Amino acid sequence: MDQFEKADRLKQLPPYLFAEIDRKKEEVRAKGVDIIDLGVGDPDLPTPDHIIKALNEAAKDPRYHRYPSYSGMGAFNKAVARFYDKRFGVNLELSEIITLIGSKEGIAHIPLAYINPGDVALVPSPAYPVYQIGVEFCGGSCHIMPLLKENGFLPDLDAIPEDVASKAKLMFINYPNNPTAAVADEAFFKKVIEFAKKYKIIVCHDAAYTEMSFDGYAPMSFMEVDGAKEVGIEFHSLSKTYNMTGWRLGFAVGNAEVIGALGKVKSNIDSGAFDAVQMAGIEALDGDQQCVADNSKIYQERRDLLMEGLNAMGLKCTPPKATFYMWVEVPEGYSSADFCTKLLTEAGIVATPGNGFGAPGEGYFRMALTQNKDRMAEAVKRMQELKL
Ligand SMILES: *Cc1c(COP(=O)(O)O)cnc(C)c1O
């Protein structure tokens, strides 16, 4: 029994679906099994040296030891503008950019700017859990947009009831997508913009994975599409692109009014990312992008290795064009949880059950390409020895 009564927002959190997997993982590990963890979406590769060097230098400079600006250092925001111009051909004013302490921070805080108790947000499922939780922490409710295979794991906007669309204030989308690894094209983004204009909805596009792609495919930014800036913002992060998950540095760009509202929330809650980390971020965004290409090449090799193994086993998975995830259908006769338990207990492999990302993820499991080639090969070998 807790000594202190928790707020409803904590009491109403959905049960932690990974708790069971975590418990079993520890049980299996305690037996001395060599576990291959493909569960977490956290790069195993180190932050590139030139970025670490920039932090080392900036950390010694007392100018960077004081409270950072809540909206970001001018110099970092300018580097973001250069990056968007160079990479996407998108022109951004400084009023259209805000620095975040990791993009999760901004994603969790944006509902505070727009969601009153009882307000509605459109949220995909399966999805990164922060969209739904951010809205619910504000007392808002989420209308779930299921991401289904037959729609290429894109939400079906025509399936959203008129009265829900009319009430909705925010819509979250995320491409390249976690957990399904699906990508979106310009036609989809155009449809989103049209829909958002019709119903006066703010679109929040999570673009964490645009720089992690394969076979020469370059994912687009939502901001590249005409009208995107009128209806929404895009969250971006240095976490996955430059193996900087621990550094906590991201940003949001787009509609100046929405960026300003997010800034207003943040100015009352936090004091911005450490300036020395932002200096390193400038080096990351402005510096040689070979490290990004090298990363993608490594993930592509791992993808190919795992894909071959899955194919040989008859497990169905669309080869991802982007992200470091494989979204795999569980074999006949298993639930997501059953199959992940089997992978863990019989092969020592940790994968994430699809329903952990929301009910429409049932029937799938997610594997992250976050172990080196030898370990991936070992995982494939162990999977092939399973009796399905
Ligand atoms: C990893 C990830 C992020 C990035 O989070 P940070 O807070 O920037 O580290 C954002 N969205 C999705 C879907 C992710 O998987």
PDB file of C-alpha atoms in Angstrom, residues 100-369:
ATOM      1  CA  LEU A 100      14.007  20.271 -26.976  1.00  0.00           C
ATOM      2  CA  ILE A 101      15.588  18.191 -24.223  1.00  0.00           C
ATOM      3  CA  GLY A 102      15.093  15.169 -26.478  1.00  0.00           C
ATOM      4  CA  SER A 103      12.029  15.053 -28.731  1.00  0.00           C
ATOM      5  CA  LYS A 104      10.117  12.952 -26.178  1.00  0.00           C
ATOM      6  CA  GLU A 105      10.060  16.038 -23.975  1.00  0.00           C
ATOM      7  CA  GLY A 106       8.335  18.119 -26.654  1.00  0.00           C
ATOM      8  CA  ILE A 107       5.957  15.324 -27.637  1.00  0.00           C
ATOM      9  CA  ALA A 108       4.885  14.914 -24.017  1.00  0.00           C
ATOM     10  CA  HIS A 109       4.527  18.676 -23.485  1.00  0.00           C
ATOM     11  CA  ILE A 110       2.678  19.801 -26.621  1.00  0.00           C
ATOM     12  CA  PRO A 111      -0.721  18.622 -25.285  1.00  0.00           C
ATOM     13  CA  LEU A 112      -0.273  21.005 -22.324  1.00  0.00           C
ATOM     14  CA  ALA A 113      -0.509  23.845 -24.837  1.00  0.00           C
ATOM     15  CA  TYR A 114      -3.695  22.679 -26.551  1.00  0.00           C
ATOM     16  CA  ILE A 115      -5.561  19.965 -24.667  1.00  0.00           C
ATOM     17  CA  ASN A 116      -8.145  20.820 -22.030  1.00  0.00           C
ATOM     18  CA  PRO A 117      -9.876  18.091 -20.015  1.00  0.00           C
ATOM     19  CA  GLY A 118     -12.306  16.348 -22.361  1.00  0.00           C
ATOM     20  CA  ASP A 119     -10.558  17.454 -25.564  1.00  0.00           C
ATOM     21  CA  VAL A 120      -9.815  14.877 -28.228  1.00  0.00           C
ATOM     22  CA  ALA A 121      -6.567  13.942 -29.978  1.00  0.00           C
ATOM     23  CA  LEU A 122      -6.101  11.532 -32.874  1.00  0.00           C
ATOM     24  CA  VAL A 123      -3.407   9.026 -32.013  1.00  0.00           C
ATOM     25  CA  PRO A 124      -2.081   6.073 -34.024  1.00  0.00           C
ATOM     26  CA  SER A 125      -1.817   2.566 -32.624  1.00  0.00           C
ATOM     27  CA  PRO A 126       0.469   0.625 -32.451  1.00  0.00           C
ATOM     28  CA  ALA A 127       2.684   3.578 -31.580  1.00  0.00           C
ATOM     29  CA  TYR A 128       5.291   5.206 -29.419  1.00  0.00           C
ATOM     30  CA  PRO A 129       3.329   5.411 -26.136  1.00  0.00           C
ATOM     31  CA  VAL A 130       4.160   9.068 -25.400  1.00  0.00           C
ATOM     32  CA  TYR A 131       1.517  10.477 -27.788  1.00  0.00           C
ATOM     33  CA  GLN A 132      -1.362   8.922 -25.894  1.00  0.00           C
ATOM     34  CA  ILE A 133       0.057   9.440 -22.426  1.00  0.00           C
ATOM     35  CA  GLY A 134       0.839  13.123 -23.050  1.00  0.00           C
ATOM     36  CA  VAL A 135      -2.776  13.734 -24.056  1.00  0.00           C
ATOM     37  CA  GLU A 136      -4.194  11.720 -21.174  1.00  0.00           C
ATOM     38  CA  PHE A 137      -2.005  13.516 -18.633  1.00  0.00           C
ATOM     39  CA  CYS A 138      -3.879  16.679 -19.676  1.00  0.00           C
ATOM     40  CA  GLY A 139      -7.242  14.992 -19.174  1.00  0.00           C
ATOM     41  CA  GLY A 140      -7.783  14.657 -22.910  1.00  0.00           C
ATOM     42  CA  SER A 141      -9.044  11.547 -24.624  1.00  0.00           C
ATOM     43  CA  CYS A 142      -7.501   9.746 -27.569  1.00  0.00           C
ATOM     44  CA  HIS A 143      -9.302   8.534 -30.630  1.00  0.00           C
ATOM     45  CA  ILE A 144      -7.207   5.623 -31.837  1.00  0.00           C
ATOM     46  CA  MET A 145      -6.246   5.454 -35.514  1.00  0.00           C
ATOM     47  CA  PRO A 146      -5.317   1.790 -36.055  1.00  0.00           C
ATOM     48  CA  LEU A 147      -2.276   1.191 -38.264  1.00  0.00           C
ATOM     49  CA  LEU A 148      -3.133  -1.853 -40.324  1.00  0.00           C
ATOM     50  CA  LYS A 149      -1.168  -3.879 -42.826  1.00  0.00           C
ATOM     51  CA  GLU A 150      -3.815  -3.476 -45.538  1.00  0.00           C
ATOM     52  CA  ASN A 151      -3.330   0.307 -45.367  1.00  0.00           C
ATOM     53  CA  GLY A 152       0.460   0.114 -45.395  1.00  0.00           C
ATOM     54  CA  PHE A 153       0.372   0.947 -41.670  1.00  0.00           C
ATOM     55  CA  LEU A 154      -0.904   4.451 -42.460  1.00  0.00           C
ATOM     56  CA  PRO A 155      -3.982   5.724 -40.597  1.00  0.00           C
ATOM     57  CA  ASP A 156      -7.194   5.635 -42.627  1.00  0.00           C
ATOM     58  CA  LEU A 157      -8.391   9.222 -42.281  1.00  0.00           C
ATOM     59  CA  ASP A 158     -11.689   8.416 -44.017  1.00  0.00           C
ATOM     60  CA  ALA A 159     -12.497   6.016 -41.196  1.00  0.00           C
ATOM     61  CA  ILE A 160     -12.449   8.772 -38.569  1.00  0.00           C
ATOM     62  CA  PRO A 161     -16.059   9.650 -37.713  1.00  0.00           C
ATOM     63  CA  GLU A 162     -17.085  13.203 -38.663  1.00  0.00           C
ATOM     64  CA  ASP A 163     -18.006  14.171 -35.076  1.00  0.00           C
ATOM     65  CA  VAL A 164     -14.625  12.958 -33.774  1.00  0.00           C
ATOM     66  CA  ALA A 165     -12.744  14.813 -36.497  1.00  0.00           C
ATOM     67  CA  SER A 166     -14.702  17.992 -35.753  1.00  0.00           C
ATOM     68  CA  LYS A 167     -13.807  17.803 -32.072  1.00  0.00           C
ATOM     69  CA  ALA A 168     -10.163  16.750 -32.454  1.00  0.00           C
ATOM     70  CA  LYS A 169      -7.474  19.332 -31.679  1.00  0.00           C
ATOM     71  CA  LEU A 170      -4.268  17.398 -32.280  1.00  0.00           C
ATOM     72  CA  MET A 171      -3.173  14.552 -34.506  1.00  0.00           C
ATOM     73  CA  PHE A 172       0.021  12.578 -34.011  1.00  0.00           C
ATOM     74  CA  ILE A 173       1.701  10.764 -36.883  1.00  0.00           C
ATOM     75  CA  ASN A 174       5.168   9.213 -37.146  1.00  0.00           C
ATOM     76  CA  TYR A 175       7.005   8.242 -40.370  1.00  0.00           C
ATOM     77  CA  PRO A 176       9.289   6.409 -40.816  1.00  0.00           C
ATOM     78  CA  ASN A 177       7.289   4.592 -38.170  1.00  0.00           C
ATOM     79  CA  ASN A 178       8.107   2.981 -34.882  1.00  0.00           C
ATOM     80  CA  PRO A 179       7.166   0.136 -34.393  1.00  0.00           C
ATOM     81  CA  THR A 180       5.933  -0.891 -37.884  1.00  0.00           C
ATOM     82  CA  ALA A 181       8.920   0.516 -39.886  1.00  0.00           C
ATOM     83  CA  ALA A 182       6.386   1.777 -42.460  1.00  0.00           C
ATOM     84  CA  VAL A 183       7.138   4.894 -44.492  1.00  0.00           C
ATOM     85  CA  ALA A 184       4.808   7.589 -45.791  1.00  0.00           C
ATOM     86  CA  ASP A 185       4.800   9.266 -49.177  1.00  0.00           C
ATOM     87  CA  GLU A 186       3.850  12.749 -50.266  1.00  0.00           C
ATOM     88  CA  ALA A 187       0.305  11.692 -51.201  1.00  0.00           C
ATOM     89  CA  PHE A 188      -0.365  10.609 -47.625  1.00  0.00           C
ATOM     90  CA  PHE A 189       1.058  13.808 -46.140  1.00  0.00           C
ATOM     91  CA  LYS A 190      -1.078  15.849 -48.568  1.00  0.00           C
ATOM     92  CA  LYS A 191      -4.163  14.024 -47.386  1.00  0.00           C
ATOM     93  CA  VAL A 192      -3.224  14.735 -43.780  1.00  0.00           C
ATOM     94  CA  ILE A 193      -2.839  18.444 -44.543  1.00  0.00           C
ATOM     95  CA  GLU A 194      -6.180  18.594 -46.315  1.00  0.00           C
ATOM     96  CA  PHE A 195      -7.863  16.801 -43.404  1.00  0.00           C
ATOM     97  CA  ALA A 196      -6.177  19.035 -40.823  1.00  0.00           C
ATOM     98  CA  LYS A 197      -7.259  22.178 -42.676  1.00  0.00           C
ATOM     99  CA  LYS A 198     -10.839  20.984 -42.992  1.00  0.00           C
ATOM    100  CA  TYR A 199     -11.169  20.190 -39.278  1.00  0.00           C
ATOM    101  CA  LYS A 200      -8.701  22.732 -37.830  1.00  0.00           C
ATOM    102  CA  ILE A 201      -6.439  20.108 -36.340  1.00  0.00           C
ATOM    103  CA  ILE A 202      -2.796  20.627 -35.385  1.00  0.00           C
ATOM    104  CA  VAL A 203      -0.617  17.911 -36.890  1.00  0.00           C
ATOM    105  CA  CYS A 204       2.366  16.737 -34.844  1.00  0.00           C
ATOM    106  CA  HIS A 205       4.666  14.667 -37.024  1.00  0.00           C
ATOM    107  CA  ASP A 206       7.350  12.675 -35.239  1.00  0.00           C
ATOM    108  CA  ALA A 207      10.291  12.425 -37.641  1.00  0.00           C
ATOM    109  CA  ALA A 208      12.813  10.699 -35.356  1.00  0.00           C
ATOM    110  CA  TYR A 209      13.822   8.183 -38.050  1.00  0.00           C
ATOM    111  CA  THR A 210      14.177  10.187 -41.277  1.00  0.00           C
ATOM    112  CA  GLU A 211      17.966   9.743 -41.280  1.00  0.00           C
ATOM    113  CA  MET A 212      17.972   5.995 -40.767  1.00  0.00           C
ATOM    114  CA  SER A 213      17.110   4.489 -44.151  1.00  0.00           C
ATOM    115  CA  PHE A 214      18.230   1.859 -46.634  1.00  0.00           C
ATOM    116  CA  ASP A 215      18.757   1.053 -50.297  1.00  0.00           C
ATOM    117  CA  GLY A 216      19.210   4.713 -51.210  1.00  0.00           C
ATOM    118  CA  TYR A 217      15.753   5.665 -49.981  1.00  0.00           C
ATOM    119  CA  ALA A 218      15.590   9.147 -48.403  1.00  0.00           C
ATOM    120  CA  PRO A 219      12.478   9.649 -46.232  1.00  0.00           C
ATOM    121  CA  MET A 220      10.832  13.027 -46.610  1.00  0.00           C
ATOM    122  CA  SER A 221      10.020  15.633 -44.010  1.00  0.00           C
ATOM    123  CA  PHE A 222       6.360  16.506 -43.475  1.00  0.00           C
ATOM    124  CA  MET A 223       7.538  20.121 -43.807  1.00  0.00           C
ATOM    125  CA  GLU A 224       8.460  19.540 -47.448  1.00  0.00           C
ATOM    126  CA  VAL A 225       4.799  19.335 -48.383  1.00  0.00           C
ATOM    127  CA  ASP A 226       2.899  22.487 -49.319  1.00  0.00           C
ATOM    128  CA  GLY A 227       0.689  23.680 -46.496  1.00  0.00           C
ATOM    129  CA  ALA A 228       2.371  21.588 -43.757  1.00  0.00           C
ATOM    130  CA  LYS A 229       3.579  24.682 -41.942  1.00  0.00           C
ATOM    131  CA  GLU A 230       0.036  26.046 -41.854  1.00  0.00           C
ATOM    132  CA  VAL A 231      -1.241  23.029 -39.939  1.00  0.00           C
ATOM    133  CA  GLY A 232       1.530  21.582 -37.925  1.00  0.00           C
ATOM    134  CA  ILE A 233       4.934  20.939 -36.522  1.00  0.00           C
ATOM    135  CA  GLU A 234       7.537  18.225 -36.827  1.00  0.00           C
ATOM    136  CA  PHE A 235       9.556  16.716 -34.003  1.00  0.00           C
ATOM    137  CA  HIS A 236      13.104  15.705 -34.730  1.00  0.00           C
ATOM    138  CA  SER A 237      15.864  14.248 -32.666  1.00  0.00           C
ATOM    139  CA  LEU A 238      19.591  13.765 -32.671  1.00  0.00           C
ATOM    140  CA  SER A 239      19.111  10.562 -30.662  1.00  0.00           C
ATOM    141  CA  LYS A 240      18.856   7.969 -33.420  1.00  0.00           C
ATOM    142  CA  THR A 241      20.615   9.862 -36.222  1.00  0.00           C
ATOM    143  CA  TYR A 242      23.871  10.413 -34.325  1.00  0.00           C
ATOM    144  CA  ASN A 243      23.629   7.709 -31.629  1.00  0.00           C
ATOM    145  CA  MET A 244      22.952  10.375 -29.016  1.00  0.00           C
ATOM    146  CA  THR A 245      20.017   8.963 -27.051  1.00  0.00           C
ATOM    147  CA  GLY A 246      21.724   9.709 -23.737  1.00  0.00           C
ATOM    148  CA  TRP A 247      22.536  13.308 -24.610  1.00  0.00           C
ATOM    149  CA  ARG A 248      18.905  14.489 -24.653  1.00  0.00           C
ATOM    150  CA  LEU A 249      18.796  16.807 -27.634  1.00  0.00           C
ATOM    151  CA  GLY A 250      15.980  17.247 -30.107  1.00  0.00           C
ATOM    152  CA  PHE A 251      13.929  20.006 -31.664  1.00  0.00           C
ATOM    153  CA  ALA A 252      10.582  20.891 -33.168  1.00  0.00           C
ATOM    154  CA  VAL A 253      10.017  22.963 -36.280  1.00  0.00           C
ATOM    155  CA  GLY A 254       7.050  24.290 -38.213  1.00  0.00           C
ATOM    156  CA  ASN A 255       4.051  26.498 -37.500  1.00  0.00           C
ATOM    157  CA  ALA A 256       5.343  29.525 -35.573  1.00  0.00           C
ATOM    158  CA  GLU A 257       2.200  29.865 -33.472  1.00  0.00           C
ATOM    159  CA  VAL A 258       2.375  26.244 -32.317  1.00  0.00           C
ATOM    160  CA  ILE A 259       6.136  26.415 -31.750  1.00  0.00           C
ATOM    161  CA  GLY A 260       5.515  29.568 -29.685  1.00  0.00           C
ATOM    162  CA  ALA A 261       2.850  27.815 -27.600  1.00  0.00           C
ATOM    163  CA  LEU A 262       5.194  24.899 -26.939  1.00  0.00           C
ATOM    164  CA  GLY A 263       7.847  27.437 -25.936  1.00  0.00           C
ATOM    165  CA  LYS A 264       5.441  29.021 -23.504  1.00  0.00           C
ATOM    166  CA  VAL A 265       4.826  25.651 -21.836  1.00  0.00           C
ATOM    167  CA  LYS A 266       8.558  24.946 -21.681  1.00  0.00           C
ATOM    168  CA  SER A 267       9.488  28.361 -20.308  1.00  0.00           C
ATOM    169  CA  ASN A 268       7.295  27.539 -17.325  1.00  0.00           C
ATOM    170  CA  ILE A 269       8.633  24.009 -16.842  1.00  0.00           C
ATOM    171  CA  ASP A 270      12.278  23.680 -17.852  1.00  0.00           C
ATOM    172  CA  SER A 271      15.370  25.694 -18.666  1.00  0.00           C
ATOM    173  CA  GLY A 272      16.473  24.169 -21.937  1.00  0.00           C
ATOM    174  CA  ALA A 273      19.171  21.711 -22.975  1.00  0.00           C
ATOM    175  CA  PHE A 274      22.732  22.149 -21.638  1.00  0.00           C
ATOM    176  CA  ASP A 275      24.451  24.680 -23.915  1.00  0.00           C
ATOM    177  CA  ALA A 276      27.562  22.493 -24.257  1.00  0.00           C
ATOM    178  CA  VAL A 277      25.356  19.672 -25.535  1.00  0.00           C
ATOM    179  CA  GLN A 278      23.800  22.108 -28.000  1.00  0.00           C
ATOM    180  CA  MET A 279      27.308  23.092 -29.164  1.00  0.00           C
ATOM    181  CA  ALA A 280      27.974  19.398 -29.819  1.00  0.00           C
ATOM    182  CA  GLY A 281      24.605  19.257 -31.579  1.00  0.00           C
ATOM    183  CA  ILE A 282      25.732  22.033 -33.922  1.00  0.00           C
ATOM    184  CA  GLU A 283      28.776  19.928 -34.781  1.00  0.00           C
ATOM    185  CA  ALA A 284      26.504  16.937 -35.411  1.00  0.00           C
ATOM    186  CA  LEU A 285      24.124  18.826 -37.724  1.00  0.00           C
ATOM    187  CA  ASP A 286      26.769  20.884 -39.553  1.00  0.00           C
ATOM    188  CA  GLY A 287      29.579  18.337 -39.580  1.00  0.00           C
ATOM    189  CA  ASP A 288      30.404  15.508 -41.939  1.00  0.00           C
ATOM    190  CA  GLN A 289      27.302  13.341 -42.454  1.00  0.00           C
ATOM    191  CA  GLN A 290      29.370  10.274 -43.389  1.00  0.00           C
ATOM    192  CA  CYS A 291      28.697   8.915 -39.883  1.00  0.00           C
ATOM    193  CA  VAL A 292      24.974   8.854 -40.694  1.00  0.00           C
ATOM    194  CA  ALA A 293      25.535   6.940 -43.935  1.00  0.00           C
ATOM    195  CA  ASP A 294      27.873   4.532 -42.111  1.00  0.00           C
ATOM    196  CA  ASN A 295      25.218   3.857 -39.473  1.00  0.00           C
ATOM    197  CA  SER A 296      22.542   3.147 -42.033  1.00  0.00           C
ATOM    198  CA  LYS A 297      24.886   0.775 -43.844  1.00  0.00           C
ATOM    199  CA  ILE A 298      25.465  -1.177 -40.637  1.00  0.00           C
ATOM    200  CA  TYR A 299      21.730  -1.406 -39.911  1.00  0.00           C
ATOM    201  CA  GLN A 300      21.070  -2.416 -43.518  1.00  0.00           C
ATOM    202  CA  GLU A 301      23.497  -5.336 -43.230  1.00  0.00           C
ATOM    203  CA  ARG A 302      21.814  -6.451 -40.022  1.00  0.00           C
ATOM    204  CA  ARG A 303      18.400  -6.077 -41.643  1.00  0.00           C
ATOM    205  CA  ASP A 304      19.435  -8.235 -44.569  1.00  0.00           C
ATOM    206  CA  LEU A 305      20.826 -10.896 -42.281  1.00  0.00           C
ATOM    207  CA  LEU A 306      17.699 -11.043 -40.137  1.00  0.00           C
ATOM    208  CA  MET A 307      15.407 -10.813 -43.177  1.00  0.00           C
ATOM    209  CA  GLU A 308      17.077 -13.835 -44.728  1.00  0.00           C
ATOM    210  CA  GLY A 309      16.601 -15.779 -41.514  1.00  0.00           C
ATOM    211  CA  LEU A 310      12.947 -14.782 -41.197  1.00  0.00           C
ATOM    212  CA  ASN A 311      12.287 -15.711 -44.833  1.00  0.00           C
ATOM    213  CA  ALA A 312      13.926 -19.093 -44.355  1.00  0.00           C
ATOM    214  CA  MET A 313      11.606 -19.720 -41.404  1.00  0.00           C
ATOM    215  CA  GLY A 314       8.548 -18.578 -43.328  1.00  0.00           C
ATOM    216  CA  LEU A 315       7.964 -15.637 -40.976  1.00  0.00           C
ATOM    217  CA  LYS A 316       6.318 -12.717 -42.748  1.00  0.00           C
ATOM    218  CA  CYS A 317       7.887  -9.276 -42.602  1.00  0.00           C
ATOM    219  CA  THR A 318       8.084  -6.451 -45.132  1.00  0.00           C
ATOM    220  CA  PRO A 319      11.766  -5.537 -45.443  1.00  0.00           C
ATOM    221  CA  PRO A 320      11.991  -2.094 -43.831  1.00  0.00           C
ATOM    222  CA  LYS A 321      13.125   0.852 -45.972  1.00  0.00           C
ATOM    223  CA  ALA A 322      13.862   2.865 -42.840  1.00  0.00           C
ATOM    224  CA  THR A 323      14.152   2.739 -39.013  1.00  0.00           C
ATOM    225  CA  PHE A 324      16.046   0.029 -37.158  1.00  0.00           C
ATOM    226  CA  TYR A 325      13.001  -2.127 -36.536  1.00  0.00           C
ATOM    227  CA  MET A 326      11.585  -5.283 -38.079  1.00  0.00           C
ATOM    228  CA  TRP A 327       7.824  -5.673 -37.640  1.00  0.00           C
ATOM    229  CA  VAL A 328       7.199  -9.373 -37.990  1.00  0.00           C
ATOM    230  CA  GLU A 329       3.950 -11.358 -38.083  1.00  0.00           C
ATOM    231  CA  VAL A 330       3.763 -14.062 -35.428  1.00  0.00           C
ATOM    232  CA  PRO A 331       3.310 -17.575 -36.816  1.00  0.00           C
ATOM    233  CA  GLU A 332      -0.140 -19.197 -36.931  1.00  0.00           C
ATOM    234  CA  GLY A 333      -1.440 -20.302 -33.582  1.00  0.00           C
ATOM    235  CA  TYR A 334       0.498 -17.839 -31.426  1.00  0.00           C
ATOM    236  CA  SER A 335      -0.397 -14.539 -29.806  1.00  0.00           C
ATOM    237  CA  SER A 336       2.253 -11.800 -29.732  1.00  0.00           C
ATOM    238  CA  ALA A 337       2.905 -12.506 -26.055  1.00  0.00           C
ATOM    239  CA  ASP A 338       3.069 -16.305 -26.556  1.00  0.00           C
ATOM    240  CA  PHE A 339       5.568 -16.030 -29.356  1.00  0.00           C
ATOM    241  CA  CYS A 340       7.796 -13.520 -27.553  1.00  0.00           C
ATOM    242  CA  THR A 341       7.779 -15.794 -24.502  1.00  0.00           C
ATOM    243  CA  LYS A 342       8.821 -18.698 -26.722  1.00  0.00           C
ATOM    244  CA  LEU A 343      11.632 -16.637 -28.282  1.00  0.00           C
ATOM    245  CA  LEU A 344      12.857 -15.733 -24.837  1.00  0.00           C
ATOM    246  CA  THR A 345      12.564 -19.058 -23.054  1.00  0.00           C
ATOM    247  CA  GLU A 346      13.607 -21.333 -25.950  1.00  0.00           C
ATOM    248  CA  ALA A 347      16.071 -19.116 -27.829  1.00  0.00           C
ATOM    249  CA  GLY A 348      17.180 -16.486 -25.293  1.00  0.00           C
ATOM    250  CA  ILE A 349      16.021 -13.724 -27.651  1.00  0.00           C
ATOM    251  CA  VAL A 350      14.218 -10.638 -26.387  1.00  0.00           C
ATOM    252  CA  ALA A 351      11.682  -9.212 -28.837  1.00  0.00           C
ATOM    253  CA  THR A 352       8.797  -6.868 -28.082  1.00  0.00           C
ATOM    254  CA  PRO A 353       5.222  -8.126 -28.402  1.00  0.00           C
ATOM    255  CA  GLY A 354       3.330  -5.929 -30.863  1.00  0.00           C
ATOM    256  CA  ASN A 355       0.334  -5.403 -28.581  1.00  0.00           C
ATOM    257  CA  GLY A 356       2.701  -3.650 -26.146  1.00  0.00           C
ATOM    258  CA  PHE A 357       2.430  -0.696 -28.561  1.00  0.00           C
ATOM    259  CA  GLY A 358      -1.373  -0.854 -28.605  1.00  0.00           C
ATOM    260  CA  ALA A 359      -4.055  -3.455 -29.303  1.00  0.00           C
ATOM    261  CA  PRO A 360      -3.851  -3.206 -33.133  1.00  0.00           C
ATOM    262  CA  GLY A 361      -0.243  -4.426 -32.808  1.00  0.00           C
ATOM    263  CA  GLU A 362      -1.483  -7.870 -31.742  1.00  0.00           C
ATOM    264  CA  GLY A 363      -0.259 -10.542 -34.136  1.00  0.00           C
ATOM    265  CA  TYR A 364       3.162  -8.933 -34.538  1.00  0.00           C
ATOM    266  CA  PHE A 365       6.457  -8.674 -32.729  1.00  0.00           C
ATOM    267  CA  ARG A 366       9.172  -6.064 -33.089  1.00  0.00           C
ATOM    268  CA  MET A 367      12.878  -6.757 -33.323  1.00  0.00           C
ATOM    269  CA  ALA A 368      15.357  -3.897 -33.058  1.00  0.00           C
ATOM    270  CA  LEU A 369      18.533  -4.123 -35.155  1.00  0.00           C
TER     271      LEU A 369
END
